[in-house]
Amino acid sequence: LASPVVGGWATRMPAPKAPTVVARAAAAEAPAAGDEEKDVGKTLRIASYIFGWYFLNAVFAIMNKKTLSVFPYPWVLSWVQIAVGAVFMCIMWKLRLFKPPEGGFTKEMFKALIPTSALHLIAHVSACASYKLGSVSFMQVVKAGEPACSVILLSLFFGRKYSKLVWLTLIPIVGGVAVGSTSELNFSMAAFLCAMTSNIASALRGVTSKDLQETTGLSGINLYGGIAIVSGIMQLPMSLIAEGAQMPAALAAAPALMAEKGITLFGLQAGFLAYLVTGSMFYHLYNQTSYQALGELSPLSHSVANTVKRVVIILASVAVFRNPITPLGQASAAVAIAGTFLYTLASNKQKRDAALAAAAAAEAKEA
């Protein structure tokens, strides 16, 4: 991933717009109480989380695709990426650079983290497999269906109710991202199924992660750190069973394949392990900022923000791989971002209507 390319993409991409739109959406979901200064501070904080999430994820997506081109082993690769983040968090807690949970991690906390950690590893392994089997843009197109998965799952299994307007606003979000990358679309059923598996696991992980904040008291960085540790422990034996026997030959061949394909670490010649660890850190950091955003967003809003992120990643892949951006692609990206704003309006309207109905019912009961 040469530095001139990255620099050009970072300056050309309209990434800051998407985080700002989603940040405003998230801030709008909060209660109206509080002074204007606090609202502005919250909007800026959410914007910084989402911008970091988008940027780090875009870099990771490109590095991950390039890694898989020389090391096509999604089970082991995804485990390394999760494990590097787990080790990083342990070091940060030990050095007190990140504040650890009050009283440390308890046995009950780790037990509560198991279901969400299982969903996390399923989401990541299947996403890596999809990257291996298809293009970055194809994977992002299918992953754009995550908000729809989230709405359906929350409605069917968690009793959530959404208005018709909320359902309708998912159409431009999913449709905009899908149309934006149809020119690159090379359909692969295996890649499609892997990406859809990742969609379902990610949507469920978002819901259970939100619940974990209430049951364990963990949130943001600490919540994701705990999930990384537990999922890394759970995934290791499965990865070794699936691909462990192929590792000696794969690790020996990877450096030569990197040189053959001209893969560098931001323009620097680096060994395969250095490239692997750096990509893993980008994976951890984008998830960390994602969980910081989750602390401010509802599960559905988080899925919607995830969809807008797809636009950013598609634009990043187009810039890095030098594919032209068509007017249709630009227009569809704008449609997806506009859809996010429309979702915010519909969601706020539903909440206002529910609040008014509850107040009216309370008044009627008192009367």
mmCIF file of C-alpha atoms in Angstrom, residues 116 119 153 157-158 199-209:
data_model
loop_
_atom_site.group_PDB
_atom_site.id
_atom_site.type_symbol
_atom_site.label_atom_id
_atom_site.label_comp_id
_atom_site.label_asym_id
_atom_site.label_seq_id
_atom_site.Cartn_x
_atom_site.Cartn_y
_atom_site.Cartn_z
ATOM 1 C CA THR A 116 -21.067 -11.726 21.697
ATOM 2 C CA LEU A 119 -20.721 -13.627 17.011
ATOM 3 C CA LEU A 153 -33.692 -9.496 13.395
ATOM 4 C CA PHE A 157 -36.471 -11.790 17.774
ATOM 5 C CA PHE A 158 -36.197 -8.733 20.022
ATOM 6 C CA ASN A 199 -24.114 -9.454 8.058
ATOM 7 C CA ILE A 200 -26.276 -11.580 10.334
ATOM 8 C CA ALA A 201 -23.528 -12.092 12.917
ATOM 9 C CA SER A 202 -22.640 -8.378 12.890
ATOM 10 C CA ALA A 203 -26.257 -7.290 13.362
ATOM 11 C CA LEU A 204 -26.693 -9.670 16.304
ATOM 12 C CA ARG A 205 -23.335 -8.604 17.747
ATOM 13 C CA GLY A 206 -24.473 -4.977 17.689
ATOM 14 C CA VAL A 207 -27.590 -5.801 19.689
ATOM 15 C CA THR A 208 -25.857 -8.043 22.221
ATOM 16 C CA SER A 209 -23.002 -5.549 22.618
#
